[in-house]
mmCIF file of N, CA and C in Angstrom:
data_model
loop_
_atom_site.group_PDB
_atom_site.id
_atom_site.type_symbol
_atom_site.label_atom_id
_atom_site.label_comp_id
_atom_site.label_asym_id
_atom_site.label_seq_id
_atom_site.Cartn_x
_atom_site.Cartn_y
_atom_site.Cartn_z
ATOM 1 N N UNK A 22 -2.889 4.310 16.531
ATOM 2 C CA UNK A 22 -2.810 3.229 15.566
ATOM 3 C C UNK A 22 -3.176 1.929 16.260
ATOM 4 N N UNK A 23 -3.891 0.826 15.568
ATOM 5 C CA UNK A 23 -4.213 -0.359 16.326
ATOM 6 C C UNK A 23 -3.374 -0.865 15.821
ATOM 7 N N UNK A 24 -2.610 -2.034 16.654
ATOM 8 C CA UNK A 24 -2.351 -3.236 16.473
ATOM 9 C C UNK A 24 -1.906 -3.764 15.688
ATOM 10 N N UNK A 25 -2.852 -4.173 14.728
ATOM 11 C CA UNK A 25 -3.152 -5.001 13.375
ATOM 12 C C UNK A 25 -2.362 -4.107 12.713
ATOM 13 N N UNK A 26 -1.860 -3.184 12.687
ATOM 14 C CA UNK A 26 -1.147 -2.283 11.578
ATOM 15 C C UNK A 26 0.775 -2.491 12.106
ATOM 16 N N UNK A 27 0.810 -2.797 13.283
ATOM 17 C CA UNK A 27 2.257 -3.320 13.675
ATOM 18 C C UNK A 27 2.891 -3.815 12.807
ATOM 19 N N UNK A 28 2.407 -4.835 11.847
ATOM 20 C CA UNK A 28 3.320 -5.857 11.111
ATOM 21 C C UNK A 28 3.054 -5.418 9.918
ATOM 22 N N UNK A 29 2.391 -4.245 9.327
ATOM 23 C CA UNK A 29 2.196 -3.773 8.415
ATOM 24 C C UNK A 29 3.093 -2.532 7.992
ATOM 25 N N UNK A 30 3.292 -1.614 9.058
ATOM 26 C CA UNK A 30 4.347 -0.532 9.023
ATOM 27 C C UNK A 30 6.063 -0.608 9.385
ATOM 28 N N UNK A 31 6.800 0.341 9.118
ATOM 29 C CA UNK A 31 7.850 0.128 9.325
ATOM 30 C C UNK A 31 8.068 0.898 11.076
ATOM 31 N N UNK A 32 8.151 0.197 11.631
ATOM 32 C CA UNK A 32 8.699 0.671 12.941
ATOM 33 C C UNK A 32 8.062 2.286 13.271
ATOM 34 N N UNK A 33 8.980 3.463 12.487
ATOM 35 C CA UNK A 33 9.049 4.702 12.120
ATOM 36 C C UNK A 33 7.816 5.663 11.955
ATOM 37 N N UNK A 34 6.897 4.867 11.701
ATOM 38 C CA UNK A 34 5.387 5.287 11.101
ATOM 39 C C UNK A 34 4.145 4.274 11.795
ATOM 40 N N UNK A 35 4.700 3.626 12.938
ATOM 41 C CA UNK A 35 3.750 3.014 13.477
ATOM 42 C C UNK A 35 2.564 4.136 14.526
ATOM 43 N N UNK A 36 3.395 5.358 14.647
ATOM 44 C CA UNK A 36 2.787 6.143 15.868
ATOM 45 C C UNK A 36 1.570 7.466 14.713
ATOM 46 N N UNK A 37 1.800 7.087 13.969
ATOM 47 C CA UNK A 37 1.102 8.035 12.897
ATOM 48 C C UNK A 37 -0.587 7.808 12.706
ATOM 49 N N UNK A 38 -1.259 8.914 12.253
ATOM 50 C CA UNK A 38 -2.337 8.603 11.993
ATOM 51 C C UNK A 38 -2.839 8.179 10.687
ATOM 52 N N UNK A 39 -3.806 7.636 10.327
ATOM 53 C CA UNK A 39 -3.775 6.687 9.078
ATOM 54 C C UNK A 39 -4.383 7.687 8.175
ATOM 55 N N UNK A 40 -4.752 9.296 8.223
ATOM 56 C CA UNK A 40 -4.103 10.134 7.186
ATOM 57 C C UNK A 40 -2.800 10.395 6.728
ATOM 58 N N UNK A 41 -2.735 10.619 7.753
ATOM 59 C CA UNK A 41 -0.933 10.535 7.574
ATOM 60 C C UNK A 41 0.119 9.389 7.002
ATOM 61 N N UNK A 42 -0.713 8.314 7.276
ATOM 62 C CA UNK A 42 -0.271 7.330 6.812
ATOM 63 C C UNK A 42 -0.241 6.760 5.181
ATOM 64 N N UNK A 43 -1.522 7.623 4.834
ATOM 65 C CA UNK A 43 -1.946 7.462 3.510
ATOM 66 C C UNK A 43 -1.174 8.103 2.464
ATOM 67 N N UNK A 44 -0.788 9.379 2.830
ATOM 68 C CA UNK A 44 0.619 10.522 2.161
ATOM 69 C C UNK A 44 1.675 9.999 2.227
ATOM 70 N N UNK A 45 1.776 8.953 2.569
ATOM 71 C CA UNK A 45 3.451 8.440 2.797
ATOM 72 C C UNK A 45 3.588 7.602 1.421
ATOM 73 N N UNK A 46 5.137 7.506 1.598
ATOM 74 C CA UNK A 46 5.739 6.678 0.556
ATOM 75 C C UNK A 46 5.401 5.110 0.434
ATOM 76 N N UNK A 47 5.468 5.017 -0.387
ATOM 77 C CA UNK A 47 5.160 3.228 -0.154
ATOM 78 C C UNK A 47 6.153 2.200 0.557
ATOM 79 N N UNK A 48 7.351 3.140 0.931
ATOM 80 C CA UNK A 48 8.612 2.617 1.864
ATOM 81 C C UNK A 48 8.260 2.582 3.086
ATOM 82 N N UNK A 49 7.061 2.717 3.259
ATOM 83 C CA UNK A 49 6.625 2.841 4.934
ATOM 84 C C UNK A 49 6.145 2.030 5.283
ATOM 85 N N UNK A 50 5.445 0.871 3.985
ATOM 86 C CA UNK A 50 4.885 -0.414 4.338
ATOM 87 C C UNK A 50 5.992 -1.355 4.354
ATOM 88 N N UNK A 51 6.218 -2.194 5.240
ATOM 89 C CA UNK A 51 7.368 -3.271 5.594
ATOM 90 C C UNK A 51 7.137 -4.187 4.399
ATOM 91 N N UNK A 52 8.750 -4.307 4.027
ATOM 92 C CA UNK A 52 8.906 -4.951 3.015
ATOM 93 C C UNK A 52 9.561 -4.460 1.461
ATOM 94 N N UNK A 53 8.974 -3.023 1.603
ATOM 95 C CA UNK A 53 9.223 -1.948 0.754
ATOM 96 C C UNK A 53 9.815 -1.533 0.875
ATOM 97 N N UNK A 54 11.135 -1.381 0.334
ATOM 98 C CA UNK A 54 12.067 -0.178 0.096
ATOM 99 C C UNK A 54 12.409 0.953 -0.520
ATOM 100 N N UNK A 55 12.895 1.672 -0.697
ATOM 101 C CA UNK A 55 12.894 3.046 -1.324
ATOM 102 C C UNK A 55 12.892 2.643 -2.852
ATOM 103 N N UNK A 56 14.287 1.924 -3.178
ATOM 104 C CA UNK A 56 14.341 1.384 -4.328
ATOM 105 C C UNK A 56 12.971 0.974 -4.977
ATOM 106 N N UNK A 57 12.188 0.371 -4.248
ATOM 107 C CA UNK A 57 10.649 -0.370 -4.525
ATOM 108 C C UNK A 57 9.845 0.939 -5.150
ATOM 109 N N UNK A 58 10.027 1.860 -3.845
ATOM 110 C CA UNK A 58 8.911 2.806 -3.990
ATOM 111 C C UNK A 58 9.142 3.869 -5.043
ATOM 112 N N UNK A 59 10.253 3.666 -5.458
ATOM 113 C CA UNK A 59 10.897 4.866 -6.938
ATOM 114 C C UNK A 59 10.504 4.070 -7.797
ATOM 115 N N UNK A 60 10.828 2.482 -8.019
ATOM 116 C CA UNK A 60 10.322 2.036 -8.999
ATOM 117 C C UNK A 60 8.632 1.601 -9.333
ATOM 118 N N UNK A 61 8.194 2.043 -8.259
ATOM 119 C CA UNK A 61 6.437 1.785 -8.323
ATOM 120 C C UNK A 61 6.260 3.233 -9.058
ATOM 121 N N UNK A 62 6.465 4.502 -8.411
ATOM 122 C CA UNK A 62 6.885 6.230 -8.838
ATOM 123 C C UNK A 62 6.481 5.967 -10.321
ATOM 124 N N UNK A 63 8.341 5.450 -11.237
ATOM 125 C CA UNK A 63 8.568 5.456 -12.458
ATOM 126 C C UNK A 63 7.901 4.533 -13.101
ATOM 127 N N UNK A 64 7.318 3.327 -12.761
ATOM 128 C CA UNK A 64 6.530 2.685 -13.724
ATOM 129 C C UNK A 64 4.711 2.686 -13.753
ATOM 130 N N UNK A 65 4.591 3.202 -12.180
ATOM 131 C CA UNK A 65 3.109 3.707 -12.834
ATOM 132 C C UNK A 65 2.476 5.109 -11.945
ATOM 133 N N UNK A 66 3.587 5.977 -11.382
ATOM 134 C CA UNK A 66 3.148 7.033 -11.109
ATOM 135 C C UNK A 66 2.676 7.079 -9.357
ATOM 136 N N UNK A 67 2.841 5.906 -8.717
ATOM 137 C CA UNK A 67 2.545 6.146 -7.448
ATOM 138 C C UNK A 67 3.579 6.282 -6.660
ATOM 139 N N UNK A 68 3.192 7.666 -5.879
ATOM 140 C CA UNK A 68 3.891 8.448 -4.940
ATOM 141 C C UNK A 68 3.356 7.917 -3.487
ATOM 142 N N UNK A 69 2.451 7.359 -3.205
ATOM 143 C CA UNK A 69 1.994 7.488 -1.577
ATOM 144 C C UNK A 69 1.128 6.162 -1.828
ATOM 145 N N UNK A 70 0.483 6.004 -0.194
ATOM 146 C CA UNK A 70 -0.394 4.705 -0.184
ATOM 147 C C UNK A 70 -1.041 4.801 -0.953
ATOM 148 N N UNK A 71 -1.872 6.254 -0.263
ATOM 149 C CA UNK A 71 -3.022 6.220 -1.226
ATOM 150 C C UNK A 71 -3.016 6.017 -2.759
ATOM 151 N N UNK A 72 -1.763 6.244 -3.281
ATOM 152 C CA UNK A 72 -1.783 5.905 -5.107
ATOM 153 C C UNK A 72 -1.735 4.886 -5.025
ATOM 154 N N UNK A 73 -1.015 3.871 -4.130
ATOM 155 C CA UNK A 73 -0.748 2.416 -4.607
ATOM 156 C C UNK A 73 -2.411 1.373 -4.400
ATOM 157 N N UNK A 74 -2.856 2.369 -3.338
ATOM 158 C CA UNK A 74 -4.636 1.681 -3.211
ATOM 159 C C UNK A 74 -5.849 1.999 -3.943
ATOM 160 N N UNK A 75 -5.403 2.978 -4.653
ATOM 161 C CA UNK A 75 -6.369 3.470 -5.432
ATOM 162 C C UNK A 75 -5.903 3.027 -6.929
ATOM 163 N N UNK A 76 -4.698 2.246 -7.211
ATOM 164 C CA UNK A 76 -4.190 2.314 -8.458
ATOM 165 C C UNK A 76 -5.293 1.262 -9.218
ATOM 166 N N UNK A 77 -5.244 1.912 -10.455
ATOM 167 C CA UNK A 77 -6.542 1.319 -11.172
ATOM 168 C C UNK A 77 -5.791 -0.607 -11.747
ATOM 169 N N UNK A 78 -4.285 -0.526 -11.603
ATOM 170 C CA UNK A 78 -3.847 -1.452 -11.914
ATOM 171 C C UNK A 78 -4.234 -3.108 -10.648
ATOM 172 N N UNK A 79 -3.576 -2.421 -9.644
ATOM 173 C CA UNK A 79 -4.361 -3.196 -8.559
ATOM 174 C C UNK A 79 -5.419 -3.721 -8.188
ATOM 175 N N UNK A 80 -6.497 -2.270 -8.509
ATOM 176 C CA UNK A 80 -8.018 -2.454 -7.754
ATOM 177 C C UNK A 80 -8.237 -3.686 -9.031
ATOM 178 N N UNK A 81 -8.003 -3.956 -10.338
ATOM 179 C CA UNK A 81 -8.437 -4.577 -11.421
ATOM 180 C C UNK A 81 -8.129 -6.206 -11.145
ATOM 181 N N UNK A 82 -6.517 -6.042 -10.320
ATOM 182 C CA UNK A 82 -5.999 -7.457 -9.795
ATOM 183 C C UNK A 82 -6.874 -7.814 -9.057
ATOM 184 N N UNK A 83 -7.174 -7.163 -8.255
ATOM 185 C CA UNK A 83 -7.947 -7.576 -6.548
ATOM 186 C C UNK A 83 -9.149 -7.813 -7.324
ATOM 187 N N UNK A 84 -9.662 -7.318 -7.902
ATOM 188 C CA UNK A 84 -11.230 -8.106 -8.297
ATOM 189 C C UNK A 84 -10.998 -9.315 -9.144
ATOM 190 N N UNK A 85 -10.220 -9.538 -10.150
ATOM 191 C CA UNK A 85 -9.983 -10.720 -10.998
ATOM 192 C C UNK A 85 -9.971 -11.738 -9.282
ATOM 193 N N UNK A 86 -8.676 -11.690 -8.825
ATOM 194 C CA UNK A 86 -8.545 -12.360 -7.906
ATOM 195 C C UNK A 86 -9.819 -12.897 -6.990
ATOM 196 N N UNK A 87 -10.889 -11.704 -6.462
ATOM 197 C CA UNK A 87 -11.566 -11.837 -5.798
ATOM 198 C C UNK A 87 -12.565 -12.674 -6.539
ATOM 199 N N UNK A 88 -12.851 -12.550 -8.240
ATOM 200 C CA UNK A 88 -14.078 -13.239 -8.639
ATOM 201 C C UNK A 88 -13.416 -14.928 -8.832
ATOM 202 N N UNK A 89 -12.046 -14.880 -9.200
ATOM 203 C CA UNK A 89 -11.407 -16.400 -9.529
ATOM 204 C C UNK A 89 -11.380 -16.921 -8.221
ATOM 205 N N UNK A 90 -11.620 -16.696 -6.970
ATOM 206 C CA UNK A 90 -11.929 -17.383 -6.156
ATOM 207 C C UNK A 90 -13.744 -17.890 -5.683
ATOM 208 N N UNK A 91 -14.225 -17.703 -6.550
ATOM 209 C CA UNK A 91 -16.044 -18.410 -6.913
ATOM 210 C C UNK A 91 -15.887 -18.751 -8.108
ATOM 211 N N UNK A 92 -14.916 -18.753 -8.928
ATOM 212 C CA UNK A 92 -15.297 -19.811 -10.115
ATOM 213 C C UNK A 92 -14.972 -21.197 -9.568
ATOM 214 N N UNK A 93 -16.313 -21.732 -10.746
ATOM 215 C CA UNK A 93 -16.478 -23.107 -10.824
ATOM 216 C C UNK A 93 -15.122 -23.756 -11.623
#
C-alpha cells in the first residue's frame, strides 16, 4: 500500500491490497463507522468500496460538482 492511502484507511486495513481493499466495508475508510456503513447498506444497497465508487448516486454528484466548478 502507498502512503497516500495512510490517512485514508483505518489503521487495520492499511497492510491490504487495494483488491482487497475494494471488498471491504465502507467502515474501513476513516471516518466511517459501522453504523455509517449499515446505513449506506439500507438506504442504497452498498456493501463494499467498490459499491460506494461505483454508486450511480455519487458518480452523478462528482460530475455535477466537477462541471459547477467551470461554470461561468
Amino acid at each position: 500500500m502507498t502512503q497516500s492511502l495512510e490517512h485514508v484507511l483505518d489503521k487495520a486495513y492499511e497492510k491490504k491490497s487495494l483488491k482487497e481493499l475494494a471488498e471491504l466495508s465502507p467502515a474501513a475508510l476513516q471516518g466511517l463507522s459501522d453504523k455509517d456503513a449499515e446505513a449506506l447498506k439500507a438506504a442504497l444497497g452498498i456493501k463494499t468500496i467498490r459499491d460506494l465508487a461505483t454508486n450511480k448516486f455519487v458518480l452523478w454528484a462528482q460530475a455535477i460538482n466537477t462541471l459547477a466548478l467551470t461554470e461561468k
